[in-house]
Coordinates of C-alpha atoms and ligand atoms in Angstrom, one line a residue:
M563 CA 0.1 0.2 0.0
N564 CA 1.7 3.3 -0.8
H565 CA 0.3 6.4 1.5
K566 CA 0.3 9.8 0.1
N567 CA 1.1 11.1 3.7
L568 CA 2.8 9.3 6.6
K569 CA 1.7 9.5 10.2
S570 CA 3.4 11.0 13.0
F571 CA 4.7 8.8 15.4
P572 CA 2.6 8.8 18.8
D573 CA 3.4 11.8 21.1
G574 CA 5.0 10.0 24.0
F575 CA 7.0 7.3 21.7
L576 CA 9.3 5.7 23.1
W577 CA 13.0 6.5 21.4
G578 CA 16.1 4.2 23.1
A579 CA 18.1 1.2 22.7
S580 CA 18.4 -1.8 24.4
T581 CA 21.2 -4.3 26.4
S582 CA 21.6 -6.9 28.0
A583 CA 23.2 -8.2 31.3
Y584 CA 25.8 -10.5 30.5
Q585 CA 26.6 -8.6 27.0
V586 CA 27.8 -5.7 28.6
E587 CA 27.6 -5.7 32.5
G588 CA 31.1 -7.1 33.1
A589 CA 31.7 -7.3 37.2
N590 CA 30.4 -10.7 36.7
L591 CA 31.2 -12.4 39.5
E592 CA 31.7 -8.9 41.7
D593 CA 29.7 -8.0 45.0
G594 CA 28.0 -11.0 45.4
K595 CA 26.8 -12.1 41.9
G596 CA 26.7 -16.1 41.7
P597 CA 27.6 -17.6 38.2
S598 CA 25.3 -17.9 35.3
C599 CA 25.3 -20.4 32.2
Q600 CA 27.5 -17.3 30.8
D601 CA 29.8 -16.9 33.0
V602 CA 30.7 -20.8 33.2
K603 CA 30.2 -22.1 29.2
E604 CA 33.6 -22.8 27.1
V605 CA 33.1 -19.2 25.0
P606 CA 33.9 -20.0 21.0
E607 CA 36.6 -19.4 19.7
N608 CA 38.3 -16.2 19.3
T609 CA 36.0 -14.5 21.4
S610 CA 35.9 -12.5 24.3
D611 CA 35.2 -13.9 27.4
L612 CA 32.2 -12.2 29.6
T613 CA 34.1 -10.9 32.7
V614 CA 34.8 -7.5 31.8
C615 CA 32.7 -6.5 28.7
A616 CA 31.8 -3.3 28.4
D617 CA 32.2 -2.7 32.1
Q618 CA 28.7 -0.9 32.4
Y619 CA 28.9 -2.2 35.6
H620 CA 31.2 0.5 37.1
R621 CA 30.2 3.1 34.6
Y622 CA 26.6 2.9 34.4
K623 CA 26.2 7.1 34.6
E624 CA 28.6 7.5 32.2
D625 CA 26.6 5.4 29.6
I626 CA 23.1 6.7 31.0
A627 CA 24.5 10.3 30.7
L628 CA 25.5 9.5 27.3
M629 CA 21.8 8.3 26.6
A630 CA 20.4 11.4 28.2
E631 CA 22.4 13.7 25.6
M632 CA 20.5 11.3 22.8
G633 CA 17.3 12.1 24.3
F634 CA 16.5 8.5 25.4
K635 CA 12.6 7.9 26.3
V636 CA 13.7 4.3 27.3
Y637 CA 16.4 2.2 27.7
R638 CA 15.9 -1.4 28.0
F639 CA 18.3 -3.9 30.2
S640 CA 18.0 -6.8 32.1
I641 CA 18.3 -7.6 35.4
A642 CA 21.0 -10.2 35.8
W643 CA 19.3 -13.2 37.9
T644 CA 22.6 -14.2 39.6
R645 CA 23.0 -10.7 40.8
I646 CA 19.8 -10.8 42.8
L647 CA 19.6 -14.2 43.3
P648 CA 23.4 -15.7 43.5
N649 CA 22.3 -19.3 43.3
G650 CA 19.0 -18.6 41.6
T651 CA 16.6 -18.9 44.9
G652 CA 17.2 -18.5 48.1
E653 CA 19.0 -15.6 49.7
V654 CA 18.9 -12.1 48.2
N655 CA 22.2 -10.3 47.7
P656 CA 21.9 -6.7 48.5
K657 CA 23.9 -5.4 46.9
G658 CA 22.4 -6.5 43.5
I659 CA 19.4 -4.5 44.8
E660 CA 21.3 -1.8 45.6
Y661 CA 23.0 -2.3 41.7
Y662 CA 19.5 -2.1 39.7
N663 CA 18.3 0.3 42.0
N664 CA 20.4 2.8 41.0
V665 CA 20.4 2.2 37.4
I666 CA 16.7 2.7 37.6
D667 CA 17.0 5.9 39.5
E668 CA 19.9 7.3 37.1
C669 CA 17.6 6.5 34.4
L670 CA 14.8 8.2 35.9
K671 CA 17.0 11.3 37.1
Y672 CA 16.8 11.7 32.7
G673 CA 13.3 10.9 32.6
I674 CA 14.2 7.7 31.0
E675 CA 11.8 4.6 31.5
P676 CA 13.4 1.4 32.7
L677 CA 12.1 -1.1 30.2
V678 CA 13.4 -4.3 32.5
T679 CA 13.9 -7.5 30.7
M680 CA 13.6 -10.4 33.4
F681 CA 15.8 -13.2 31.4
H682 CA 18.3 -12.6 28.8
F683 CA 20.0 -15.7 28.3
D684 CA 21.5 -16.0 31.6
M685 CA 20.4 -18.9 33.5
P686 CA 21.8 -19.4 37.2
A687 CA 24.5 -21.7 37.1
A688 CA 23.3 -23.2 40.3
L689 CA 20.1 -23.4 38.6
D690 CA 22.0 -25.6 35.8
A691 CA 23.3 -28.4 38.2
R692 CA 19.3 -28.5 39.5
G693 CA 18.3 -29.6 36.0
S694 CA 17.9 -26.0 34.4
W695 CA 14.5 -25.9 32.5
S696 CA 14.0 -29.3 32.1
N697 CA 13.1 -29.3 36.0
P698 CA 9.4 -29.0 36.4
E699 CA 9.9 -26.6 39.6
S700 CA 12.0 -24.0 37.0
S701 CA 8.3 -22.1 36.3
D702 CA 9.0 -21.5 40.4
W703 CA 11.9 -20.5 40.8
F704 CA 11.4 -17.9 37.8
A705 CA 8.1 -17.2 39.3
N706 CA 9.8 -16.3 42.9
F707 CA 12.7 -14.3 41.1
A708 CA 9.6 -12.2 39.3
K709 CA 8.2 -11.8 42.7
V710 CA 11.7 -10.4 44.2
L711 CA 11.7 -8.3 40.8
F712 CA 8.7 -6.7 41.6
E713 CA 8.6 -5.9 45.4
N714 CA 12.0 -4.2 44.5
F715 CA 11.8 -2.1 41.5
G716 CA 8.2 -2.2 40.7
D717 CA 7.4 0.8 42.5
R718 CA 9.2 2.8 39.8
V719 CA 9.4 0.1 36.5
K720 CA 6.4 0.5 34.9
Y721 CA 7.6 -1.6 31.8
W722 CA 8.5 -5.6 32.5
L723 CA 10.0 -7.8 29.3
T724 CA 9.5 -11.3 30.5
I725 CA 11.9 -14.3 28.4
N726 CA 14.7 -12.4 25.7
E727 CA 13.9 -14.6 22.6
Q728 CA 12.9 -17.6 24.3
N729 CA 12.3 -18.7 20.7
M730 CA 15.6 -18.7 19.8
L731 CA 16.7 -20.2 23.1
T732 CA 14.6 -23.2 21.8
L733 CA 15.7 -23.1 17.9
V734 CA 19.5 -22.1 18.2
G735 CA 20.3 -22.6 22.3
P736 CA 23.9 -24.3 21.9
V737 CA 24.9 -21.2 20.0
I738 CA 24.1 -18.9 22.6
G739 CA 25.6 -21.9 25.3
T740 CA 22.3 -22.3 27.2
L741 CA 20.5 -25.4 26.4
V742 CA 21.5 -28.4 29.1
L743 CA 20.7 -31.6 28.4
P744 CA 20.1 -33.9 31.1
E745 CA 22.1 -37.4 30.9
G746 CA 20.8 -39.7 28.9
T747 CA 18.2 -37.8 26.7
T748 CA 17.2 -39.9 23.6
N749 CA 14.4 -37.8 22.1
V750 CA 16.3 -34.6 21.8
L751 CA 13.2 -32.7 20.5
K752 CA 11.0 -33.5 23.0
E753 CA 13.4 -32.7 25.9
I754 CA 13.8 -28.9 23.9
Y755 CA 10.1 -28.5 23.8
Q756 CA 9.1 -29.5 27.3
Q757 CA 11.9 -27.0 28.4
N758 CA 10.5 -24.8 26.7
H759 CA 6.9 -25.1 27.7
H760 CA 8.6 -24.9 31.0
Q761 CA 9.4 -21.4 30.1
L762 CA 6.3 -20.3 28.7
V763 CA 4.7 -21.5 32.3
A764 CA 7.1 -19.8 33.8
Q765 CA 6.2 -16.5 31.6
A766 CA 2.3 -16.9 32.4
K767 CA 3.4 -17.1 36.1
A768 CA 5.5 -14.1 35.7
M769 CA 3.0 -12.1 33.9
K770 CA 0.0 -13.1 36.0
L771 CA 2.1 -12.5 38.7
C772 CA 2.4 -8.8 37.6
H773 CA -0.7 -8.0 36.7
E774 CA -2.1 -9.1 40.9
M775 CA 1.3 -6.9 42.1
L776 CA 1.7 -4.4 39.9
P777 CA -1.6 -3.4 38.4
N778 CA -0.4 -0.3 36.2
A779 CA 2.9 -2.0 35.0
K780 CA 2.8 -3.6 31.4
I781 CA 4.4 -6.9 30.8
G782 CA 5.0 -8.7 27.9
P783 CA 7.6 -11.0 25.6
A784 CA 10.5 -10.3 23.7
P785 CA 10.5 -13.3 21.3
N786 CA 12.7 -12.3 18.0
I787 CA 9.9 -12.2 15.8
S788 CA 10.6 -12.0 11.5
L789 CA 8.5 -13.3 8.8
V790 CA 8.8 -16.8 7.0
Y791 CA 8.6 -16.1 3.2
P792 CA 7.8 -18.6 1.1
A793 CA 10.8 -19.3 -1.6
S794 CA 8.5 -19.3 -4.3
C795 CA 4.4 -19.1 -5.0
K796 CA 4.6 -23.0 -4.9
P797 CA 1.6 -24.4 -2.7
E798 CA 4.3 -26.5 -1.3
D799 CA 6.5 -23.3 -0.5
I800 CA 3.5 -21.7 1.3
I801 CA 2.3 -24.3 3.4
A802 CA 6.8 -24.4 4.3
S803 CA 6.6 -20.7 5.3
Q804 CA 3.6 -21.4 7.7
N805 CA 5.3 -24.4 8.9
F806 CA 8.3 -22.4 9.5
N807 CA 6.2 -19.0 10.5
A808 CA 4.4 -21.1 13.3
L809 CA 7.3 -23.0 14.7
R810 CA 9.8 -19.7 14.8
N811 CA 6.9 -17.0 15.4
W812 CA 3.3 -17.8 16.4
L813 CA 3.9 -20.3 18.6
Y814 CA 5.3 -17.8 21.1
L815 CA 2.6 -15.0 20.0
D816 CA 0.0 -17.6 20.3
M817 CA 1.4 -18.4 24.0
A818 CA 1.9 -14.9 25.2
V819 CA -1.1 -13.2 24.0
Y820 CA -4.4 -16.4 24.1
G821 CA -2.3 -19.1 26.2
I822 CA -2.9 -21.8 23.6
Y823 CA -0.5 -23.6 21.7
N824 CA 0.1 -22.9 18.1
A825 CA -2.3 -25.9 16.0
I826 CA 0.8 -26.4 13.5
V827 CA 3.1 -26.6 16.1
W828 CA 1.5 -29.2 18.3
S829 CA 0.7 -31.6 15.2
Y830 CA 4.6 -31.1 14.6
L831 CA 5.4 -32.0 17.7
E832 CA 3.3 -35.0 17.7
E833 CA 4.3 -36.0 14.8
N834 CA 7.9 -36.3 16.4
D835 CA 6.9 -38.0 19.7
A836 CA 8.1 -34.7 21.2
T837 CA 4.7 -32.8 23.0
P838 CA 5.1 -31.4 26.0
V839 CA 3.7 -33.0 29.3
F840 CA 1.8 -30.7 30.9
Q841 CA 1.7 -30.9 34.9
P842 CA -1.5 -29.6 36.3
G843 CA -3.1 -26.7 36.8
D844 CA -0.5 -25.8 33.9
A845 CA -3.4 -25.1 31.0
E846 CA -5.0 -22.9 33.3
I847 CA -2.2 -20.6 34.1
L848 CA -1.0 -20.1 30.5
K849 CA -4.5 -18.8 29.9
E850 CA -4.7 -16.7 33.0
G851 CA -1.0 -15.0 32.5
T852 CA -1.1 -13.4 29.5
C853 CA 0.7 -10.2 27.9
D854 CA -0.2 -6.5 27.5
I855 CA 2.1 -5.7 25.2
I856 CA 4.2 -7.5 22.2
G857 CA 8.0 -6.7 22.7
F858 CA 10.0 -8.1 19.8
N859 CA 13.7 -8.4 18.3
Y860 CA 13.6 -7.9 14.7
Y861 CA 16.9 -8.2 12.9
N862 CA 15.9 -9.5 9.5
T863 CA 13.0 -12.3 7.5
S864 CA 13.8 -15.7 6.5
T865 CA 12.6 -17.8 3.4
V866 CA 11.7 -21.2 3.3
E867 CA 11.1 -23.6 0.6
A868 CA 9.3 -27.0 1.2
F869 CA 11.4 -29.8 2.1
D870 CA 9.8 -33.4 1.5
I871 CA 10.5 -35.7 3.7
Q872 CA 11.2 -38.3 0.5
T873 CA 13.9 -35.9 -0.8
A874 CA 15.7 -35.1 2.8
V875 CA 18.4 -38.1 2.2
E876 CA 19.8 -37.0 5.4
T877 CA 18.8 -34.5 7.7
E878 CA 20.8 -31.1 6.9
E879 CA 20.8 -30.3 10.7
S880 CA 23.6 -28.0 11.3
L881 CA 23.9 -25.7 13.8
R882 CA 22.9 -22.2 13.0
D883 CA 22.4 -18.7 14.8
Q884 CA 19.7 -16.7 15.8
Q885 CA 18.7 -15.3 12.0
S886 CA 20.4 -18.1 9.0
G887 CA 17.9 -20.8 9.2
Q888 CA 16.9 -24.4 9.6
A889 CA 16.7 -27.5 7.4
I890 CA 13.9 -29.4 8.6
P891 CA 12.4 -32.4 6.8
G892 CA 9.1 -33.0 5.9
F893 CA 8.4 -29.7 7.6
A894 CA 10.4 -26.3 5.8
R895 CA 14.4 -25.7 4.6
S896 CA 15.8 -22.2 4.9
V897 CA 17.0 -20.6 1.4
R898 CA 18.8 -17.6 0.4
N899 CA 16.8 -14.9 -0.3
E900 CA 18.6 -13.2 -3.2
N901 CA 16.7 -10.1 -3.0
L902 CA 18.1 -9.0 0.3
P903 CA 21.9 -7.9 0.9
K904 CA 23.7 -9.2 3.9
T905 CA 25.7 -7.8 6.3
E906 CA 29.2 -8.1 6.8
F907 CA 28.7 -11.5 9.3
G908 CA 26.2 -12.8 6.6
W909 CA 22.3 -11.8 8.0
E910 CA 20.2 -10.4 5.6
I911 CA 19.5 -6.9 5.8
D912 CA 15.0 -6.6 5.2
P913 CA 13.6 -3.1 6.3
V914 CA 10.4 -4.0 4.0
G915 CA 10.3 -7.1 5.9
F916 CA 10.3 -5.0 9.1
R917 CA 6.9 -3.6 8.1
A918 CA 5.4 -6.8 6.6
T919 CA 6.1 -8.4 10.0
S920 CA 4.8 -5.5 12.5
R921 CA 1.4 -5.3 10.3
E922 CA 1.4 -9.6 10.3
I923 CA 2.1 -9.4 14.1
Y924 CA -0.5 -6.3 14.6
S925 CA -3.2 -7.9 12.3
R926 CA -2.8 -11.5 14.6
Y927 CA -2.6 -9.9 17.9
H928 CA -4.1 -6.4 18.2
K929 CA -1.6 -5.2 21.2
P930 CA 0.6 -2.3 21.2
M931 CA 4.4 -3.3 20.0
I932 CA 7.3 -2.1 21.6
V933 CA 10.5 -3.3 19.0
T934 CA 12.7 -4.2 21.7
E935 CA 15.7 -4.9 19.4
N936 CA 16.7 -3.9 15.5
G937 CA 20.4 -3.1 14.4
L938 CA 23.5 -3.9 12.5
G939 CA 26.3 -5.6 13.5
A940 CA 29.6 -4.7 12.1
Y941 CA 32.9 -3.6 12.4
D942 CA 33.6 -0.2 13.5
T943 CA 37.1 1.8 13.3
L944 CA 37.9 4.4 16.0
T945 CA 40.0 6.9 14.1
E946 CA 42.9 9.0 15.3
D947 CA 40.6 12.2 16.0
G948 CA 38.3 10.0 17.9
K949 CA 35.4 9.6 15.4
I950 CA 33.5 6.5 14.6
H951 CA 32.1 7.3 11.0
D952 CA 29.2 4.4 11.0
E953 CA 27.0 5.4 7.7
Y954 CA 26.6 1.9 7.3
R955 CA 24.9 1.6 10.8
I956 CA 22.2 5.2 10.0
N957 CA 21.7 3.9 6.8
Y958 CA 20.5 0.3 8.5
L959 CA 18.5 2.5 10.9
R960 CA 17.3 4.8 8.9
N961 CA 15.4 2.4 6.3
H962 CA 14.1 0.5 9.4
I963 CA 12.4 3.7 10.9
N964 CA 11.4 4.5 7.8
Q965 CA 9.6 0.8 7.7
M966 CA 7.9 1.3 11.0
N967 CA 6.4 5.0 9.8
L968 CA 4.7 3.3 7.2
S969 CA 3.6 0.2 8.9
I970 CA 2.0 3.2 11.7
T971 CA 0.5 4.9 9.0
D972 CA -0.7 1.1 7.6
G973 CA -2.6 1.0 11.4
S974 CA -0.4 -0.6 13.5
E975 CA 0.2 0.2 17.0
F976 CA 3.9 1.3 18.6
L977 CA 4.6 2.2 22.1
G978 CA 8.2 2.5 20.7
Y979 CA 11.7 1.2 19.1
C980 CA 14.7 0.1 21.0
P981 CA 18.2 -0.7 18.4
W982 CA 20.3 -3.5 19.4
S983 CA 22.1 -1.5 21.3
A984 CA 22.4 1.3 23.4
V985 CA 26.9 0.9 23.9
D986 CA 28.9 -1.6 21.9
L987 CA 29.0 -5.0 23.8
I988 CA 29.8 -8.7 23.4
S989 CA 27.9 -10.3 20.7
T990 CA 26.1 -13.6 21.7
H991 CA 28.7 -15.6 19.8
E992 CA 30.8 -13.3 17.7
G993 CA 32.9 -11.7 20.4
M994 CA 33.5 -8.0 20.8
R995 CA 34.3 -7.1 16.9
K996 CA 30.9 -7.4 16.0
R997 CA 29.7 -4.0 17.4
Y998 CA 26.1 -2.6 17.4
G999 CA 26.4 0.7 19.8
F1000 CA 25.5 4.1 19.4
I1001 CA 28.2 4.6 21.6
Y1002 CA 31.5 3.1 21.0
V1003 CA 33.5 1.2 23.8
D1004 CA 37.5 1.3 23.3
R1005 CA 38.3 -2.2 23.6
S1006 CA 38.7 -5.3 21.4
D1007 CA 38.0 -9.3 22.1
F1008 CA 41.5 -9.8 24.1
D1009 CA 42.8 -6.1 24.7
L1010 CA 41.0 -4.0 27.5
G1011 CA 42.2 -1.3 25.9
T1012 CA 41.0 2.0 27.8
L1013 CA 37.4 1.0 27.5
N1014 CA 36.5 4.7 27.3
R1015 CA 33.3 6.4 25.7
Y1016 CA 33.5 7.5 21.9
R1017 CA 30.2 8.9 20.7
K1018 CA 29.5 7.2 16.7
D1019 CA 28.2 9.3 14.1
S1020 CA 25.1 7.2 14.3
F1021 CA 24.7 9.1 18.1
Y1022 CA 24.9 12.5 16.7
W1023 CA 22.0 10.9 13.9
Y1024 CA 20.0 9.4 16.3
K1025 CA 19.7 12.5 18.5
K1026 CA 18.0 14.2 15.9
V1027 CA 15.9 11.5 15.0
I1028 CA 15.0 11.5 18.8
G1029 CA 14.6 15.3 19.1
S1030 CA 12.8 15.5 16.1
N1031 CA 10.2 12.3 17.2
G1032 CA 11.4 10.7 14.3
K1033 CA 10.8 13.1 11.2
D1034 CA 14.3 14.0 10.9
L1035 CA 15.6 10.7 9.7
D1036 CA 18.8 12.5 7.1
Ligands
LIG2001 C1 19.3 -11.0 19.6 C2 19.8 -11.1 21.2 C3 21.1 -10.3 21.8 C4 21.8 -9.8 20.8 C5 21.8 -9.8 19.1 C6 22.8 -9.7 18.0 O1 19.7 -12.6 19.2 O2 18.8 -11.0 21.7 O3 21.7 -10.5 22.8 O4 23.4 -10.2 20.8 O5 20.9 -11.0 18.6 O6 23.3 -11.3 18.0 P1 24.6 -11.4 18.0 O7 25.6 -10.8 19.0 O8 24.4 -12.8 17.5 O9 25.4 -10.2 17.2

């Protein structure tokens, strides 16, 4: 649909950006913090460990002041479960509460709304030792953590996100360093979807509790949602795209919004003897704990073709990452979309797909949306005079904001936009060299440098965007 006039971004639109605790904070075992799965995992070859990251734990004031300088209205950050509860359950660590109180207060000092992710890829190591998400008690561990957060921060935090990219934890857990398989697991798919089920129940318990304890707050999930295109108009490819859309996207949003399992996914799980076991009360809690808002991360679309079980001589299952697809015999197989360029790190770039994805989410669910991640991972260069000329990032963001504006004009309801990332930080599996921030951090994978902050060209550009409420994108 072409529009003659674009609607404006709504008043009070929440412009900001995102980070996550384990990728930005550092100080990973300081002031009583317990280890998470990220602190004990083997880091991918040639990438930094997660002990220092961008050192935001010690530099949050400087970082938040820079965000305020850009005009941020919101800062999306995550709370490290093991900073609050070093063993995942049990004793609360007062230093952890103090740290996040400080971060929240610092945001509020500048009129920046804190948008808190409760869980961003950092399961307490002590809970991994107790079976991690395969333990049916895990939903109660999470609900208990949620309660501690609501009690301590609920007076000031109005926007909450439950689990970051649960769909990626399920689809590519090993890449992110999070999957724990109990010894003797024979049906891996069943085990993974059992863990996924426990996370869905955990999320529902947290959402229900939030409504009870903080009736004025808004809570939602933060999956990685991107439309899956059919590789052609062959009907079989359409079916494949519906399959993969269901598995990657709608499973998570059907559950968060309606508290029900997506039918296509359920049938796929039945087919593979992988349906999850429900504990008594699960079906009810899933229906009772639904969301107010939909947070979603968007990087690019994917494209699939039919992958007939007979032609799948052997499974092409290989380790993938968040954006690079899957091959599931009898279900769908990802293919390259030749219409789209790629980033230096091989992710396709599809701003129009952002509009398409958000229209589809809004048409299906009619909930206000907040973009919790979107951005370009690239190699940046710090010049001798302290500049970072990242026009590639500006182009990426400009094109996506433009498409968001078109989607708003199409009738979609957006609350805000938080690209990834506010500050350079460590990537999930590609180290420090894959940068996303508006704020450059002077360090590399194996040299901690000065950790000084520098404003990238995108910093000044985004400041203009925010100052004009999305009108000035030049
Ligand atoms: C999302 C995660 C983030 C993040 C981002 C960029 O999947 O929620 O934690 O890092 O993707 O991905 P990467 O770091 O792999 O480039």
